[in-house]
mmCIF file of C-alpha atoms and ligand atoms in Angstrom:
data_model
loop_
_atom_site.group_PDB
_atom_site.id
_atom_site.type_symbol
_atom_site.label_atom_id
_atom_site.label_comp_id
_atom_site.label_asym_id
_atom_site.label_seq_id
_atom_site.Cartn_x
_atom_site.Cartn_y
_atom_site.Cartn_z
ATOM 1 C CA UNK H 22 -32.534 -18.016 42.760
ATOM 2 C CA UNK H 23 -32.582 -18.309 38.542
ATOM 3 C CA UNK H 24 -31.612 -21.391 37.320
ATOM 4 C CA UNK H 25 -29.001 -22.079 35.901
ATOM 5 C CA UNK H 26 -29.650 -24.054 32.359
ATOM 6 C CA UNK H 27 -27.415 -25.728 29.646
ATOM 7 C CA UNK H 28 -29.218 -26.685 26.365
ATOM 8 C CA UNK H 29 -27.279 -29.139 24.352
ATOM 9 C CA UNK H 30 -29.126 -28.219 20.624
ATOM 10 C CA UNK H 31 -27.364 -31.364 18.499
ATOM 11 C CA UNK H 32 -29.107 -29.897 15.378
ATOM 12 C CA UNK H 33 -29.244 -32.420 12.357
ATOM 13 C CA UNK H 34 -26.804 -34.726 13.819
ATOM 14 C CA UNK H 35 -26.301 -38.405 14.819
ATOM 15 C CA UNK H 36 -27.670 -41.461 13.364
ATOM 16 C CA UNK H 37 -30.047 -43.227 16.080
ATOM 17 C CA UNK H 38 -27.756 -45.696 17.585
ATOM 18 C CA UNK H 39 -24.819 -42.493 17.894
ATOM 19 C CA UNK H 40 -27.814 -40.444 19.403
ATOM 20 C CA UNK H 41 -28.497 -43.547 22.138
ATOM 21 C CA UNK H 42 -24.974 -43.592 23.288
ATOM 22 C CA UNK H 43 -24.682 -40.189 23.386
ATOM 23 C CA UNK H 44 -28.004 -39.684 25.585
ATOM 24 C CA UNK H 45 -26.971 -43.153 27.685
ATOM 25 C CA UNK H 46 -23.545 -41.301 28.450
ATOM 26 C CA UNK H 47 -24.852 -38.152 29.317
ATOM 27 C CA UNK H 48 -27.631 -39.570 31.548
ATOM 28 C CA UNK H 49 -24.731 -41.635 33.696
ATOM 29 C CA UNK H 50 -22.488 -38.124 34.133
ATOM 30 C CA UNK H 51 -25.306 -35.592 34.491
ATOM 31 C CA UNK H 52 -26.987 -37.774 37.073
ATOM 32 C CA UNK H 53 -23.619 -36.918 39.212
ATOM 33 C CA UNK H 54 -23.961 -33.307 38.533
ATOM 34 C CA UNK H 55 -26.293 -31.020 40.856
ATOM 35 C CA UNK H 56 -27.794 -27.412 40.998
ATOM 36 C CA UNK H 57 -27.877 -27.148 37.221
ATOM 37 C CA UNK H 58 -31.030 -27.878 34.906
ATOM 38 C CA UNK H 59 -29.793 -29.503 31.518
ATOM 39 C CA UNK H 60 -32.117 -30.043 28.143
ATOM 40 C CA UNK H 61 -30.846 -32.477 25.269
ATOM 41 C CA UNK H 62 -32.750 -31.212 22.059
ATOM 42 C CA UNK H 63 -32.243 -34.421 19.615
ATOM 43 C CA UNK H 64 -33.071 -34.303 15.831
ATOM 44 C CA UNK H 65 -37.049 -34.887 15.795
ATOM 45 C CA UNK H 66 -37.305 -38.773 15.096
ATOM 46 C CA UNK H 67 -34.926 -39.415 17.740
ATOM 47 C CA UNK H 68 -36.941 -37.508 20.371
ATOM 48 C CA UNK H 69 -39.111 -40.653 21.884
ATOM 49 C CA UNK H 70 -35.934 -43.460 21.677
ATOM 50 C CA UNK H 71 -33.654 -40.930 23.946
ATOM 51 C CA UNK H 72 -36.843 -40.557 25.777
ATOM 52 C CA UNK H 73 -37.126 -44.232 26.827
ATOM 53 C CA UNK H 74 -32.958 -43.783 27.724
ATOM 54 C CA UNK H 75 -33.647 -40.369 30.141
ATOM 55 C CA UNK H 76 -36.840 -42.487 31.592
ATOM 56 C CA UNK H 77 -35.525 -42.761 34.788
ATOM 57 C CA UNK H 78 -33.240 -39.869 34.607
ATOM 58 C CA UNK H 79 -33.383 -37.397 37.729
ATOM 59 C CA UNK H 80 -35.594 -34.265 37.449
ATOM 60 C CA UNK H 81 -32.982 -31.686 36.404
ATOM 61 C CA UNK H 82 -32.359 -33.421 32.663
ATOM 62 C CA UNK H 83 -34.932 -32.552 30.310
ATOM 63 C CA UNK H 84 -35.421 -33.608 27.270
ATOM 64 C CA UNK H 85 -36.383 -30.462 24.616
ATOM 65 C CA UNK H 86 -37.293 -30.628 20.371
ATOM 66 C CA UNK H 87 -35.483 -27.827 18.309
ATOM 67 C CA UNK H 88 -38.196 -26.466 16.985
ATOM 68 C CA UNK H 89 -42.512 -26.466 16.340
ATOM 69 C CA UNK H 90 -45.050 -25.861 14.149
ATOM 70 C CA UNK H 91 -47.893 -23.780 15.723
ATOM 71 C CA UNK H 92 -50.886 -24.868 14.299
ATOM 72 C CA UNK H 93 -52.453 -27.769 16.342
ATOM 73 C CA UNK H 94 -53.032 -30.408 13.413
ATOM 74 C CA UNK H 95 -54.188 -29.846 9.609
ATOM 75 C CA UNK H 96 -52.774 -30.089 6.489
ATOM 76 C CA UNK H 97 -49.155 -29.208 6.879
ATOM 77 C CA UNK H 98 -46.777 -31.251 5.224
ATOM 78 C CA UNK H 99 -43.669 -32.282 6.934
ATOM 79 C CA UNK H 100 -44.272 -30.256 10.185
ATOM 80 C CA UNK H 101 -44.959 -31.365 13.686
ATOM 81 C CA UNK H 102 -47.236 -29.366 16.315
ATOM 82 C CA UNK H 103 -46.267 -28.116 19.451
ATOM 83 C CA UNK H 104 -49.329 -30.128 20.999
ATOM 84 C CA UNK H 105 -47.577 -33.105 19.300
ATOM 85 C CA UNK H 106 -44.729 -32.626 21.228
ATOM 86 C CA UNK H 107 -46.577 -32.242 24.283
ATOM 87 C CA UNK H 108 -45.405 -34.948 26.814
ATOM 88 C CA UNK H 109 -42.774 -35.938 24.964
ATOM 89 C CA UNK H 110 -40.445 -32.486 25.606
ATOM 90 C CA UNK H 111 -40.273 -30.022 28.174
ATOM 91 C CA UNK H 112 -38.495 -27.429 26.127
ATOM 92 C CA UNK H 113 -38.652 -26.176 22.555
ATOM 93 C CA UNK H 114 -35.973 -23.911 20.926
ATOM 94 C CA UNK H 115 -37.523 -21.220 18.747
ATOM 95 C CA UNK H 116 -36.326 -18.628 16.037
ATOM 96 C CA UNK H 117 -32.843 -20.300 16.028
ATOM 97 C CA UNK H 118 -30.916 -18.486 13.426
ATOM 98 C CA UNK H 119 -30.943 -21.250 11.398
ATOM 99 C CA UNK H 120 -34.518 -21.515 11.160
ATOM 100 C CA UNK H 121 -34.294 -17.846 10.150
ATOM 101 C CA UNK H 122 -32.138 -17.706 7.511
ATOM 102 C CA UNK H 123 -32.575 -21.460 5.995
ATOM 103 C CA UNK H 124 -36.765 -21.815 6.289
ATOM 104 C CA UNK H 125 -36.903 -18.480 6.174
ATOM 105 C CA UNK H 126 -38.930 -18.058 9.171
ATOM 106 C CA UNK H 127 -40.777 -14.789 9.854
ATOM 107 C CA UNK H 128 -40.974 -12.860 13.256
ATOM 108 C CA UNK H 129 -44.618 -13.715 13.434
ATOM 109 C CA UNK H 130 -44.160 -17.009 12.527
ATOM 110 C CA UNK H 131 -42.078 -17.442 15.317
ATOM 111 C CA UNK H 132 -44.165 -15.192 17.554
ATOM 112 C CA UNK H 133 -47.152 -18.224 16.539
ATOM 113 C CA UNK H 134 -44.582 -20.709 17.631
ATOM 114 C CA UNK H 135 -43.909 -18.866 20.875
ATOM 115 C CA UNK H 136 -47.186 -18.863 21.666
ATOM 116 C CA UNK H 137 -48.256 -22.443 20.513
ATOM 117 C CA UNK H 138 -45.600 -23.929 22.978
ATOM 118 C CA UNK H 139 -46.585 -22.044 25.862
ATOM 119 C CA UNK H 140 -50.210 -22.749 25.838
ATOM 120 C CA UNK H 141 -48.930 -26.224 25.384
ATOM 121 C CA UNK H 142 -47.750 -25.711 28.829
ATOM 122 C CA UNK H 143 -44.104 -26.392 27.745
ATOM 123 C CA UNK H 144 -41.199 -23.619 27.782
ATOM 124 C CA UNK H 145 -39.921 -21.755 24.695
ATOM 125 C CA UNK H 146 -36.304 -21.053 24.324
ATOM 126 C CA UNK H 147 -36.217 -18.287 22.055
ATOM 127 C CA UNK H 148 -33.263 -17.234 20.419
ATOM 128 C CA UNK H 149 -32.071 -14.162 19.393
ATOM 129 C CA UNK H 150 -28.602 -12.491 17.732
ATOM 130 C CA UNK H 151 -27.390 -10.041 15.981
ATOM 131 C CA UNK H 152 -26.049 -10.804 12.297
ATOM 132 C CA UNK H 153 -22.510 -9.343 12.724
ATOM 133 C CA UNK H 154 -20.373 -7.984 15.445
ATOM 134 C CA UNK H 155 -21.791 -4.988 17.977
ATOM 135 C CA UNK H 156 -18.812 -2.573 17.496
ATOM 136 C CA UNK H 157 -18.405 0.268 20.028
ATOM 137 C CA UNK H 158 -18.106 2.904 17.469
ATOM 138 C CA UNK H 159 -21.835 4.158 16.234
ATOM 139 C CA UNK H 160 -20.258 5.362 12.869
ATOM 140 C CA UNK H 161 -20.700 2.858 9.725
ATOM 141 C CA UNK H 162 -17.199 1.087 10.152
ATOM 142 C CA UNK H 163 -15.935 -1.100 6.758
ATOM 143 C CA UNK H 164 -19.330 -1.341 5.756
ATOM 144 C CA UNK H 165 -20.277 -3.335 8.951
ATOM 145 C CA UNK H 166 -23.600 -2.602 10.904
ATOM 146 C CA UNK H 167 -23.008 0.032 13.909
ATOM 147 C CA UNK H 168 -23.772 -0.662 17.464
ATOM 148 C CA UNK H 169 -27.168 0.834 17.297
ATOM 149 C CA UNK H 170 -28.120 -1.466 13.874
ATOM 150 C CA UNK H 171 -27.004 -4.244 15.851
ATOM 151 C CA UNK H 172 -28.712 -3.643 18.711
ATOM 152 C CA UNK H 173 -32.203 -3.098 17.014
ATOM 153 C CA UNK H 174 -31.737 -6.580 15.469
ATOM 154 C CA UNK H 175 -32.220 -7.804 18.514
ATOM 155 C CA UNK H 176 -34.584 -5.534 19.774
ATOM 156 C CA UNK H 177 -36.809 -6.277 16.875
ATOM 157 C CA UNK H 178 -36.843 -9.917 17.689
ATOM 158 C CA UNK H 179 -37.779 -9.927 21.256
ATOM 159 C CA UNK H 180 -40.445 -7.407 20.213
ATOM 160 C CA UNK H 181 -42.001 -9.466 17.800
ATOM 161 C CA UNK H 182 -41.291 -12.660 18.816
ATOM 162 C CA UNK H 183 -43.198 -12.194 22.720
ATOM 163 C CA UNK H 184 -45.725 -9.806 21.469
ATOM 164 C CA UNK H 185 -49.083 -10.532 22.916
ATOM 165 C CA UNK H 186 -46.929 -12.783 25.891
ATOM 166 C CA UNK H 187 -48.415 -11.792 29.144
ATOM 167 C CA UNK H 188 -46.656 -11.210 32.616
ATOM 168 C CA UNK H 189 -47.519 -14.970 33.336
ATOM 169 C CA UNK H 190 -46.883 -16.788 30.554
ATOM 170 C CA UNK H 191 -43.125 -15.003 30.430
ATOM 171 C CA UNK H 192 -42.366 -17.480 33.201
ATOM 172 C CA UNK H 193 -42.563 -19.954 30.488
ATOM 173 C CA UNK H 194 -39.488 -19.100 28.230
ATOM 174 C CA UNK H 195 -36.235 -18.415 28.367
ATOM 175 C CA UNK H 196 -33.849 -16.408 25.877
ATOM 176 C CA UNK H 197 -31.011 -18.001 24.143
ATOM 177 C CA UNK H 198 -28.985 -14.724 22.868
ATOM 178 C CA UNK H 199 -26.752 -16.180 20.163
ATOM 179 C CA UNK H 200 -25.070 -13.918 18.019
ATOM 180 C CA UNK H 201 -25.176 -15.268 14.474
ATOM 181 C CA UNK H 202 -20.967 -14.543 13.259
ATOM 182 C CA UNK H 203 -20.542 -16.745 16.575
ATOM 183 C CA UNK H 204 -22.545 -19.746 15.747
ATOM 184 C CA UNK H 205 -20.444 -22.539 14.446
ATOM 185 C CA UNK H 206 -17.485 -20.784 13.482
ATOM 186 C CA UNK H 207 -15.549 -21.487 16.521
ATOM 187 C CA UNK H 208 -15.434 -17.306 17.033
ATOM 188 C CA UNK H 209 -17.360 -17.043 20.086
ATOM 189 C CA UNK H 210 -18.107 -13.810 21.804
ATOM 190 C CA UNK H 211 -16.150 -12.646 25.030
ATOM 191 C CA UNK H 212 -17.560 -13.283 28.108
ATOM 192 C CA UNK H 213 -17.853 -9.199 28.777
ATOM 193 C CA UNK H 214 -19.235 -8.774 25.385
ATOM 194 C CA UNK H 215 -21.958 -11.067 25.975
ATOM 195 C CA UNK H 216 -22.822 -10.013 29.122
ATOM 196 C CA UNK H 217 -23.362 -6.832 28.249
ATOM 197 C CA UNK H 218 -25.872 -7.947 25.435
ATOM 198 C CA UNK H 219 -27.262 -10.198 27.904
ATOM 199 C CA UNK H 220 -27.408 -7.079 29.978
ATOM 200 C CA UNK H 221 -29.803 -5.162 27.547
ATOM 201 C CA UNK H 222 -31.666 -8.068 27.217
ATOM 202 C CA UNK H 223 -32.784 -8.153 30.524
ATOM 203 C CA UNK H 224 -33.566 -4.186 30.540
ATOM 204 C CA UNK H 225 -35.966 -5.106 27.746
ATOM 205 C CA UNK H 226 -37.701 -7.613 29.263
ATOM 206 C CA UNK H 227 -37.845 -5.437 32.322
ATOM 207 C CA UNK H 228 -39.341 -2.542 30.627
ATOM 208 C CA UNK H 229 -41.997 -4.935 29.124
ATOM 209 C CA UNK H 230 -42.646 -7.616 32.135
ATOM 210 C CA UNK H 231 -41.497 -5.788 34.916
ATOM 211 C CA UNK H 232 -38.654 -6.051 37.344
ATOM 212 C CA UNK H 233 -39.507 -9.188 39.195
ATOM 213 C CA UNK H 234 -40.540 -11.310 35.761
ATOM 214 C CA UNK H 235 -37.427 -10.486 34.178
ATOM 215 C CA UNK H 236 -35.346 -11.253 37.129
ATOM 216 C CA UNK H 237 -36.708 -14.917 36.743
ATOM 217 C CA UNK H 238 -35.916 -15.160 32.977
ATOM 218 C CA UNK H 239 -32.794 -17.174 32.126
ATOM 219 C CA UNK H 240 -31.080 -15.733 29.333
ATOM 220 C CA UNK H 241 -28.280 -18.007 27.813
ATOM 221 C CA UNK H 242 -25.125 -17.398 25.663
ATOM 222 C CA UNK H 243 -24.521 -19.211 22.506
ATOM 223 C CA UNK H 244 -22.152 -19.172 19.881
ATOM 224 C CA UNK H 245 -19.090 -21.630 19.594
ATOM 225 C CA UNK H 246 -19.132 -22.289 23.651
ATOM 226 C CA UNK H 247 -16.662 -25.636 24.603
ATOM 227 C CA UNK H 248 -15.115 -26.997 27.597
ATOM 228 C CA UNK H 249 -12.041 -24.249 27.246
ATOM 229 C CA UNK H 250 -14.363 -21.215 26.834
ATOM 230 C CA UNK H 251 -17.109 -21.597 29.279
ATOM 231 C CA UNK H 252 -15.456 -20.487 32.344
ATOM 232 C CA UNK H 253 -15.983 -17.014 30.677
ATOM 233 C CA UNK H 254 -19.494 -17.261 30.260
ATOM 234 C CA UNK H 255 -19.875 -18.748 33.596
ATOM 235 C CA UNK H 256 -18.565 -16.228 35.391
ATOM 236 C CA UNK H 257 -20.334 -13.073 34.253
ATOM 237 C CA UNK H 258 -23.805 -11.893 36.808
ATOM 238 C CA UNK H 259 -26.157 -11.850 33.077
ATOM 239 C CA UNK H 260 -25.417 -14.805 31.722
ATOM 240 C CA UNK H 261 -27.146 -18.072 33.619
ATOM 241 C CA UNK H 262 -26.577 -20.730 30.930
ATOM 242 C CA UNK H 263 -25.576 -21.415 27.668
ATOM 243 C CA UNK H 264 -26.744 -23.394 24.377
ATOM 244 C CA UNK H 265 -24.346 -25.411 22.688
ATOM 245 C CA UNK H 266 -24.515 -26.551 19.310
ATOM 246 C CA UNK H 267 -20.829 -28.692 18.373
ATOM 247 C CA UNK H 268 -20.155 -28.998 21.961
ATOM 248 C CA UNK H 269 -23.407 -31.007 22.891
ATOM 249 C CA UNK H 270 -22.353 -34.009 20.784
ATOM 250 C CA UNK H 271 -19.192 -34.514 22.710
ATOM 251 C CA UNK H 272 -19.716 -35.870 26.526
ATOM 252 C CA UNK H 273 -16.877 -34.385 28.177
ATOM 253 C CA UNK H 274 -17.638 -31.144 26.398
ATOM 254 C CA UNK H 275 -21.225 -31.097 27.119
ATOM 255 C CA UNK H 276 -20.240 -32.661 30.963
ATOM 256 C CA UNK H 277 -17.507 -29.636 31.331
ATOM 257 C CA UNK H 278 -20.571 -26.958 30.251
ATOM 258 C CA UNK H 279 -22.915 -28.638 32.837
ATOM 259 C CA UNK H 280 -19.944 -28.466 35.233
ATOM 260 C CA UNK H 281 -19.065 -24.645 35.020
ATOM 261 C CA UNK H 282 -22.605 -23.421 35.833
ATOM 262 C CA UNK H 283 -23.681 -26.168 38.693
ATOM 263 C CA UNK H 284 -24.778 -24.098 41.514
HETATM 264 P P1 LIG X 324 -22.412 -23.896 18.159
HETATM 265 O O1 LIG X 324 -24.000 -23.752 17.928
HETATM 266 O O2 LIG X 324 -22.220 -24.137 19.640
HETATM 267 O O3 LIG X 324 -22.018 -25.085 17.338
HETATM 268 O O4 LIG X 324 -21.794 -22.630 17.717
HETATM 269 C C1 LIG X 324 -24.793 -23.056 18.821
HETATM 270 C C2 LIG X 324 -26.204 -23.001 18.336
HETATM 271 O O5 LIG X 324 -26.436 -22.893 17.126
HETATM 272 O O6 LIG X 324 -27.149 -23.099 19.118
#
């Protein structure tokens, strides 16, 4: 059976004590919770102190970093390697949309992080999303991209960003699909919506990995999920997980995500 996964991503918040209570709480409830596999991705420096917290925590909470630098060591201010990481995280998220548009980050660059991670022997989460609404009408509509733009955005980014992955090494990552007008602005997709987007996902990884390794793959939803909204998500056959940004930094949120997809 695919797991099920929920991947709290708490981005560039907390201060270190906030980011110990938080991980202390959601040790205590997730350790409650069965059948579903959940990663905390702290900011960086907070990585090995919530690592100390989840020390004893059950196998199915995993701790993950939000992002790596491919190159192994060198001269590279301010980064940190994926074989830095190594050990310390089980998971990293790569080509978030944030790390798109704010660092600018390239499709090969993130391809090279893909690859770093996995040969780290660690799972990527990569994410991919279209900029703006998939409308059903393939016509130019008030300027807005048409269903076939929309679609090649995405397209484009699993292309590039697992080119060069072989049939093995796909068992290693899993695909957050997080349409970008959904992310943070409390406008989250519908559950059909993104199921159906999930739903071409998988066709592309099919075409590329085969049936059997794309069966395996867990693709996520993410984009404004909470504890009123999941249900939606949770309920559709493409869709085994999510990624939550605002709602991973509140426990009963987070707890209510990890809830709605326990097997
Ligand atoms: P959000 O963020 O849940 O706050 O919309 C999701 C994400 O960026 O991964």
């Amino acid at each position: 059976m695919r797991q099920h996964l929920v991947v709290g991503n708490w981005k560039m918040h907390t201060t270190l004590s906030e980011a110990l209570i938080l991980a202390t709480s959601l040790r205590n409830r997730i350790s409650e919770i069965g059948g579903v596999k959940v990663v905390l991705c702290p900011p960086l420096p907070w990585l090995v102190p919530v690592a100390e917290i989840l020390a004893h925590r059950k196998a199915q909470l995993s701790l993950g970093a939000q992002d790596a630098y491919y190159k192994e060591e060198g001269a590279v201010t301010g980064a940190v390697s994926a074989a830095m990481l190594k050990g310390i995280v089980d998971y990293v998220i790569v080509g978030h949309s944030e790390r798109r548009r704010i660092f600018k980050e390239t499709h090969m660059l993130i391809n090279e992080k893909v690859h770093a991670v996995i040969k780290e022997g660690m799972t990527a989460i990569l994410a991919v999303g279209e900029l703006t609404r998939i409308h059903h009408q393939e016509k130019r509509h008030h300027g807005r991209p048409t269903r076939t733009e929309a679609r090649s955005d995405i397209t484009t980014q699993l292309d590039e960003g697992l080119e060069g992955l072989s049939k093995k090494e796909v068992a290693q990552i899993v695909i957050a699909y997080e349409p970008v007008w959904a992310i943070g602005t409390g406008q989250a997709a519908d559950g059909v919506y993104a199921n159906h987007v999930a739903q071409l996902v998988r066709k592309w990884l099919t075409r590329r990995f085969g049936a059997q390794a794309a069966l395996e793959i867990p693709i996520l939803y993410g984009g404004s999920v909470t504890g009123e909204n999941v249900e939606e998500f949770a309920g559709q056959p493409e869709i085994n997980g999510v990624l939550a940004g605002g709602a991973s930094l509140k426990v009963k949120e987070f707890v209510a995500l990890c809830l709605a997809f326990a097997q």
